[in-house]
Short mmCIF file of C-alpha atoms in Angstrom, two decimals:
data_model
loop_
_atom_site.label_atom_id
_atom_site.label_comp_id
_atom_site.label_asym_id
_atom_site.label_seq_id
_atom_site.Cartn_x
_atom_site.Cartn_y
_atom_site.Cartn_z
CA UNK A 1 -168.89 -158.58 175.19
CA UNK A 2 -166.56 -160.86 173.36
CA UNK A 3 -163.48 -159.24 171.10
CA UNK A 4 -163.72 -160.63 167.75
CA UNK A 5 -160.40 -160.35 165.37
CA UNK A 6 -160.24 -160.59 162.01
CA UNK A 7 -157.58 -160.22 159.61
CA UNK A 8 -154.75 -161.93 157.42
CA UNK A 9 -152.10 -164.37 159.22
CA UNK A 10 -151.13 -167.14 156.71
CA UNK A 11 -154.74 -167.07 155.84
CA UNK A 12 -157.81 -165.46 156.69
CA UNK A 13 -158.06 -165.59 160.71
CA UNK A 14 -160.99 -165.49 162.84
CA UNK A 15 -160.59 -165.50 166.66
CA UNK A 16 -163.16 -165.36 169.49
CA UNK A 17 -162.91 -166.21 172.93
CA UNK A 18 -162.63 -169.98 172.56
CA UNK A 19 -162.09 -170.28 168.72
CA UNK A 20 -159.64 -170.03 166.21
CA UNK A 21 -160.36 -170.22 162.87
CA UNK A 22 -158.22 -170.17 159.81
CA UNK A 23 -159.76 -169.98 156.14
CA UNK A 24 -157.93 -171.62 153.79
CA UNK A 25 -154.39 -170.93 155.21
CA UNK A 26 -151.37 -170.61 152.36
CA UNK A 27 -149.03 -172.43 154.72
CA UNK A 28 -148.76 -174.29 157.84
CA UNK A 29 -146.16 -172.09 159.99
CA UNK A 30 -148.63 -170.16 161.98
CA UNK A 31 -151.55 -172.59 162.36
CA UNK A 32 -151.48 -174.01 165.59
CA UNK A 33 -152.69 -177.59 166.76
CA UNK A 34 -156.08 -175.77 168.65
CA UNK A 35 -156.76 -174.28 165.92
CA UNK A 36 -159.75 -174.95 163.09
CA UNK A 37 -158.73 -175.08 159.41
CA UNK A 38 -161.64 -174.53 157.31
CA UNK A 39 -161.02 -175.41 153.47
CA UNK A 40 -163.02 -173.52 150.76
CA UNK A 41 -162.26 -175.73 147.53
CA UNK A 42 -159.65 -178.11 146.10
CA UNK A 43 -157.44 -175.86 143.90
CA UNK A 44 -153.91 -176.06 144.95
CA UNK A 45 -153.51 -172.47 146.12
CA UNK A 46 -156.33 -173.39 148.63
CA UNK A 47 -155.43 -176.78 150.10
CA UNK A 48 -152.21 -176.28 152.15
CA UNK A 49 -154.37 -176.15 155.53
CA UNK A 50 -154.81 -180.01 154.46
CA UNK A 51 -151.61 -180.56 155.87
CA UNK A 52 -151.79 -179.25 158.74
CA UNK A 53 -151.63 -180.87 162.37
CA UNK A 54 -154.87 -178.53 163.62
CA UNK A 55 -158.53 -179.64 163.13
CA UNK A 56 -159.03 -179.78 159.31
CA UNK A 57 -162.89 -179.67 157.76
CA UNK A 58 -163.34 -179.63 154.03
CA UNK A 59 -166.47 -180.69 151.85
CA UNK A 60 -165.90 -184.70 150.61
CA UNK A 61 -166.11 -183.53 146.87
CA UNK A 62 -162.89 -181.34 148.07
CA UNK A 63 -161.26 -184.00 149.58
CA UNK A 64 -161.77 -186.69 146.82
CA UNK A 65 -160.15 -183.99 143.95
CA UNK A 66 -157.38 -183.44 146.53
CA UNK A 67 -156.80 -187.53 146.66
CA UNK A 68 -156.74 -187.65 142.97
CA UNK A 69 -154.60 -184.47 141.92
CA UNK A 70 -152.04 -185.20 144.88
CA UNK A 71 -152.35 -189.47 144.91
CA UNK A 72 -152.16 -189.19 148.58
CA UNK A 73 -155.03 -190.05 151.10
CA UNK A 74 -156.52 -187.84 153.91
CA UNK A 75 -157.39 -189.91 156.80
CA UNK A 76 -157.78 -186.92 159.49
CA UNK A 77 -159.90 -184.40 157.31
CA UNK A 78 -163.58 -184.06 158.54
CA UNK A 79 -165.83 -184.10 155.93
CA UNK A 80 -168.46 -181.36 155.84
CA UNK A 81 -172.00 -181.42 153.62
CA UNK A 82 -173.74 -177.54 152.86
CA UNK A 83 -175.72 -176.90 155.57
CA UNK A 84 -174.15 -179.41 158.32
CA UNK A 85 -173.25 -177.11 161.24
CA UNK A 86 -169.37 -177.38 162.91
CA UNK A 87 -169.11 -176.49 166.29
CA UNK A 88 -165.82 -174.09 166.70
CA UNK A 89 -165.52 -173.34 170.39
CA UNK A 90 -168.16 -170.46 170.79
CA UNK A 91 -168.27 -170.24 166.85
CA UNK A 92 -171.21 -172.21 164.85
CA UNK A 93 -169.69 -172.62 161.15
CA UNK A 94 -171.89 -173.14 158.38
CA UNK A 95 -171.11 -174.79 155.06
CA UNK A 96 -172.78 -173.28 151.94
CA UNK A 97 -172.20 -173.16 148.21
CA UNK A 98 -169.84 -171.08 146.25
CA UNK A 99 -170.42 -172.15 142.79
CA UNK A 100 -166.71 -171.73 142.06
CA UNK A 101 -166.25 -175.54 141.10
CA UNK A 102 -167.73 -178.73 142.65
CA UNK A 103 -167.05 -178.95 146.29
CA UNK A 104 -166.48 -175.29 146.38
CA UNK A 105 -167.72 -173.87 149.80
CA UNK A 106 -168.09 -170.68 151.56
CA UNK A 107 -168.35 -170.40 155.43
CA UNK A 108 -170.78 -168.75 157.60
CA UNK A 109 -169.48 -168.16 161.30
CA UNK A 110 -172.14 -167.44 163.82
CA UNK A 111 -170.17 -166.04 166.78
CA UNK A 112 -171.85 -164.43 170.06
CA UNK A 113 -171.59 -160.78 169.16
CA UNK A 114 -172.19 -161.14 164.99
CA UNK A 115 -172.50 -163.20 161.75
CA UNK A 116 -169.24 -163.21 159.52
CA UNK A 117 -169.38 -164.55 155.90
CA UNK A 118 -166.18 -165.95 154.12
CA UNK A 119 -167.34 -166.18 150.58
CA UNK A 120 -163.76 -167.99 149.44
CA UNK A 121 -163.79 -167.98 145.18
CA UNK A 122 -167.29 -167.62 144.27
CA UNK A 123 -169.11 -168.07 141.17
CA UNK A 124 -172.75 -166.24 140.79
CA UNK A 125 -173.92 -168.05 137.76
CA UNK A 126 -174.86 -171.38 136.91
CA UNK A 127 -172.54 -173.50 135.20
CA UNK A 128 -172.24 -176.92 133.33
CA UNK A 129 -170.88 -178.26 136.44
CA UNK A 130 -171.94 -175.72 138.98
CA UNK A 131 -174.99 -173.86 140.52
CA UNK A 132 -174.61 -170.38 141.31
CA UNK A 133 -173.22 -169.44 144.99
CA UNK A 134 -175.64 -169.49 147.51
CA UNK A 135 -176.61 -165.78 148.67
CA UNK A 136 -175.46 -165.36 152.08
CA UNK A 137 -176.76 -163.01 154.91
CA UNK A 138 -174.25 -161.46 157.33
CA UNK A 139 -172.80 -158.80 159.75
CA UNK A 140 -169.68 -158.81 158.06
CA UNK A 141 -168.41 -160.55 155.39
CA UNK A 142 -164.79 -161.20 154.16
CA UNK A 143 -164.68 -161.34 150.24
CA UNK A 144 -162.51 -162.58 147.32
CA UNK A 145 -161.80 -159.37 144.81
CA UNK A 146 -159.88 -161.82 142.14
CA UNK A 147 -161.70 -159.74 139.09
CA UNK A 148 -162.73 -156.31 141.42
CA UNK A 149 -162.07 -154.34 138.78
CA UNK A 150 -164.90 -152.71 136.41
CA UNK A 151 -163.14 -153.71 133.60
CA UNK A 152 -163.78 -157.22 134.44
CA UNK A 153 -167.55 -157.69 132.94
CA UNK A 154 -167.86 -161.26 131.40
CA UNK A 155 -169.80 -161.91 128.55
CA UNK A 156 -172.82 -164.06 129.00
CA UNK A 157 -172.00 -167.55 129.68
CA UNK A 158 -174.03 -169.01 127.01
CA UNK A 159 -172.51 -167.03 124.25
CA UNK A 160 -169.35 -168.24 125.24
CA UNK A 161 -170.02 -171.75 125.33
CA UNK A 162 -171.44 -171.25 121.73
CA UNK A 163 -168.15 -169.49 120.69
CA UNK A 164 -166.12 -172.21 121.94
CA UNK A 165 -167.56 -174.72 119.81
CA UNK A 166 -168.04 -172.65 117.01
CA UNK A 167 -164.43 -172.24 117.36
CA UNK A 168 -163.58 -175.95 117.94
CA UNK A 169 -166.00 -177.17 115.31
CA UNK A 170 -164.61 -175.09 112.81
CA UNK A 171 -160.96 -176.85 113.70
CA UNK A 172 -161.95 -179.86 113.30
CA UNK A 173 -163.49 -179.00 109.86
CA UNK A 174 -160.07 -178.01 109.04
CA UNK A 175 -158.49 -181.08 110.04
CA UNK A 176 -157.13 -179.39 113.19
CA UNK A 177 -157.85 -180.90 117.30
CA UNK A 178 -158.94 -178.53 118.98
CA UNK A 179 -156.43 -178.37 122.31
CA UNK A 180 -157.86 -176.50 125.50
CA UNK A 181 -155.37 -175.69 128.43
CA UNK A 182 -156.66 -175.16 131.24
CA UNK A 183 -157.35 -175.50 135.25
CA UNK A 184 -157.11 -179.19 136.09
CA UNK A 185 -159.70 -179.15 138.36
CA UNK A 186 -162.97 -177.03 137.60
CA UNK A 187 -162.44 -175.70 134.37
CA UNK A 188 -161.43 -178.98 132.84
CA UNK A 189 -164.56 -180.46 133.79
CA UNK A 190 -166.78 -177.68 132.37
CA UNK A 191 -164.98 -178.23 129.24
CA UNK A 192 -165.37 -181.76 128.71
CA UNK A 193 -169.58 -181.70 129.62
CA UNK A 194 -169.61 -178.35 127.04
CA UNK A 195 -168.25 -180.73 124.29
CA UNK A 196 -170.29 -183.95 125.36
CA UNK A 197 -173.50 -181.85 125.54
CA UNK A 198 -173.54 -179.91 122.38
CA UNK A 199 -170.95 -181.89 120.04
CA UNK A 200 -170.59 -185.75 119.05
CA UNK A 201 -166.13 -184.87 119.05
CA UNK A 202 -164.75 -187.21 120.88
CA UNK A 203 -163.01 -185.68 124.04
CA UNK A 204 -159.16 -186.84 125.32
CA UNK A 205 -158.25 -185.70 128.60
CA UNK A 206 -154.54 -185.67 129.89
CA UNK A 207 -154.17 -188.04 132.67
CA UNK A 208 -154.22 -185.12 135.32
CA UNK A 209 -157.76 -184.12 134.17
CA UNK A 210 -158.70 -187.90 134.09
CA UNK A 211 -157.97 -188.32 137.67
CA UNK A 212 -159.84 -185.31 138.52
CA UNK A 213 -163.06 -186.40 135.88
CA UNK A 214 -163.13 -189.58 137.76
CA UNK A 215 -163.73 -187.72 141.32
CA UNK A 216 -166.35 -185.61 139.34
CA UNK A 217 -167.62 -188.78 137.93
CA UNK A 218 -168.08 -190.47 141.54
CA UNK A 219 -170.50 -187.48 142.78
CA UNK A 220 -172.57 -187.33 140.02
CA UNK A 221 -170.98 -185.19 137.05
CA UNK A 222 -171.18 -187.13 133.91
CA UNK A 223 -168.39 -187.04 131.62
CA UNK A 224 -167.71 -189.02 128.71
CA UNK A 225 -164.30 -189.02 127.28
CA UNK A 226 -161.21 -190.86 127.19
CA UNK A 227 -157.51 -191.10 128.85
CA UNK A 228 -154.78 -189.91 126.59
CA UNK A 229 -152.35 -192.30 128.87
CA UNK A 230 -155.19 -195.45 127.79
CA UNK A 231 -154.55 -197.24 124.57
CA UNK A 232 -158.11 -195.87 123.18
CA UNK A 233 -156.98 -192.45 124.08
CA UNK A 234 -153.50 -192.96 122.57
CA UNK A 235 -154.96 -193.95 118.97
CA UNK A 236 -158.07 -191.07 119.13
CA UNK A 237 -155.12 -188.42 119.61
CA UNK A 238 -153.90 -189.00 116.22
CA UNK A 239 -157.08 -188.08 114.76
CA UNK A 240 -159.32 -184.86 115.18
CA UNK A 241 -160.81 -184.74 118.82
CA UNK A 242 -160.98 -182.36 121.29
CA UNK A 243 -158.34 -182.59 123.62
CA UNK A 244 -158.35 -181.00 127.60
CA UNK A 245 -155.23 -180.77 128.99
CA UNK A 246 -153.34 -178.44 131.49
CA UNK A 247 -150.96 -175.69 131.25
CA UNK A 248 -148.18 -177.92 132.90
CA UNK A 249 -148.78 -181.28 131.33
CA UNK A 250 -145.95 -182.42 128.78
CA UNK A 251 -147.78 -184.15 126.26
CA UNK A 252 -147.08 -184.88 122.00
CA UNK A 253 -149.34 -183.92 119.95
CA UNK A 254 -149.32 -185.59 116.59
CA UNK A 255 -151.09 -184.20 113.53
CA UNK A 256 -152.35 -180.99 113.01
CA UNK A 257 -153.82 -178.88 116.08
CA UNK A 258 -154.63 -174.93 117.20
CA UNK A 259 -154.63 -174.51 120.88
CA UNK A 260 -157.13 -172.53 123.45
CA UNK A 261 -157.39 -171.32 126.66
CA UNK A 262 -160.34 -170.45 128.63
CA UNK A 263 -159.99 -168.03 131.58
CA UNK A 264 -161.38 -164.57 132.79
CA UNK A 265 -158.37 -163.10 131.79
CA UNK A 266 -158.55 -163.35 128.43
CA UNK A 267 -160.40 -159.92 128.20
CA UNK A 268 -157.07 -158.76 128.50
CA UNK A 269 -155.35 -161.19 126.46
CA UNK A 270 -153.23 -160.01 123.53
CA UNK A 271 -153.95 -161.46 120.03
CA UNK A 272 -151.68 -164.16 119.76
CA UNK A 273 -150.73 -167.97 118.28
CA UNK A 274 -153.79 -169.39 120.10
CA UNK A 275 -157.73 -168.81 120.89
CA UNK A 276 -158.71 -166.84 124.18
CA UNK A 277 -161.95 -167.70 125.41
CA UNK A 278 -163.43 -165.31 128.76
CA UNK A 279 -165.00 -168.45 130.81
CA UNK A 280 -164.37 -167.67 134.21
CA UNK A 281 -164.97 -170.01 137.58
CA UNK A 282 -164.73 -166.57 139.53
CA UNK A 283 -167.75 -163.75 139.60
CA UNK A 284 -166.89 -160.53 137.86
CA UNK A 285 -167.07 -156.91 139.02
CA UNK A 286 -170.81 -156.61 138.47
CA UNK A 287 -171.10 -160.18 140.57
CA UNK A 288 -169.36 -159.29 143.13
CA UNK A 289 -170.71 -155.83 143.50
CA UNK A 290 -173.99 -157.46 143.47
CA UNK A 291 -173.41 -159.92 146.14
CA UNK A 292 -172.11 -157.64 148.47
CA UNK A 293 -175.40 -155.61 148.61
CA UNK A 294 -177.64 -158.57 148.63
CA UNK A 295 -175.70 -159.86 151.88
CA UNK A 296 -176.63 -156.67 154.09
CA UNK A 297 -173.07 -156.69 155.67
CA UNK A 298 -172.18 -152.95 157.02
CA UNK A 299 -168.42 -153.92 157.09
CA UNK A 300 -166.48 -155.89 154.51
CA UNK A 301 -163.04 -156.86 154.15
CA UNK A 302 -161.56 -157.34 150.90
CA UNK A 303 -158.59 -159.99 149.97
CA UNK A 304 -156.84 -160.96 146.62
CA UNK A 305 -157.13 -159.42 143.08
CA UNK A 306 -157.84 -155.41 143.19
CA UNK A 307 -158.77 -155.55 146.79
CA UNK A 308 -157.66 -151.73 146.96
CA UNK A 309 -160.26 -150.94 143.95
CA UNK A 310 -162.86 -153.09 144.84
CA UNK A 311 -163.09 -151.51 148.21
CA UNK A 312 -163.16 -147.94 147.18
CA UNK A 313 -165.70 -148.93 144.92
CA UNK A 314 -168.10 -150.28 147.72
CA UNK A 315 -167.32 -147.42 149.97
CA UNK A 316 -168.48 -144.54 147.65
CA UNK A 317 -171.21 -146.64 145.83
CA UNK A 318 -172.78 -148.48 148.39
CA UNK A 319 -171.38 -145.98 151.45
CA UNK A 320 -170.27 -149.05 153.39
CA UNK A 321 -167.15 -149.73 155.37
CA UNK A 322 -165.00 -151.43 152.78
CA UNK A 323 -161.29 -151.77 153.48
CA UNK A 324 -158.58 -154.92 152.51
CA UNK A 325 -158.04 -157.30 154.81
CA UNK A 326 -155.69 -156.11 157.48
CA UNK A 327 -153.04 -158.31 158.33
CA UNK A 328 -152.52 -159.84 162.04
CA UNK A 329 -149.99 -159.59 164.23
CA UNK A 330 -149.40 -163.18 166.20
CA UNK A 331 -150.08 -161.51 169.66
CA UNK A 332 -153.34 -160.44 168.17
CA UNK A 333 -154.67 -163.79 167.88
CA UNK A 334 -154.39 -164.99 171.19
CA UNK A 335 -152.47 -168.56 171.46
CA UNK A 336 -152.08 -169.23 167.94
CA UNK A 337 -148.91 -171.09 168.07
CA UNK A 338 -146.59 -172.02 165.65
CA UNK A 339 -146.59 -176.19 164.95
#
């Protein structure tokens, strides 16, 4: 019988006799050259593994977005498509759609003893740029709990879309440009596509958003916008338009404008001088609970967010062995060596 170890060590770690897999490492300090690194999606807090010396795997879309954001070219990352098997020693790894953003991936690990599913960040409803997460089956589940608190139940997505468009249209009628400050990768493209589909308002994107837009266009996500750094974009900025930018971009807005954010955390944001819409790329509490039940898993490891609260809920309501993902000592991962 092979001893399979699961836990946290600068990333989610799964170790079997002949394979050491690190999923979404948060640094390269404890990732050995012989490890297999799996990167679930292109948000910055999940892409540290792309800089390690280990064998690295990610979706082609994830690689493209990372290259646009970082302005670096990756020559040593193996692109893997959904359903394409990766052989890591005595583990078979199957990438599955996670629904979180373009290219986001869950990983199903088939070991000689059991199947282990790592969700990464998931979203269980369709959006304007993604399909809902693939519903996996497994013996053990490693899952995120960003919104694993019963408070976080999001409104119907179509209703949130309608509220966003209505608010923006009202600002435009008053001669104000609606400014959306969102994540450059994922949420920004959903906002651009929303206004493309349901309004005639011109959309301007900040340079960082425009680069990610370009990556989406290459993978068939049609987006109509102008780059704020271009001549046409600069001229349009002076008129009434929708401006999609990030929290970090330092842009000067000429004329009247109204600011908005779109995030799941909007449910608890106090009323301030901006509009806040609960549009999330994560599963809410009810989606997470339904997902767990549908997997059939009898052991669940929970990480990030409300891990303690969600674990307790699963134990009481589903009678499963649920716990926060434990920390692993270096010696528990056999020959994981610091690079």
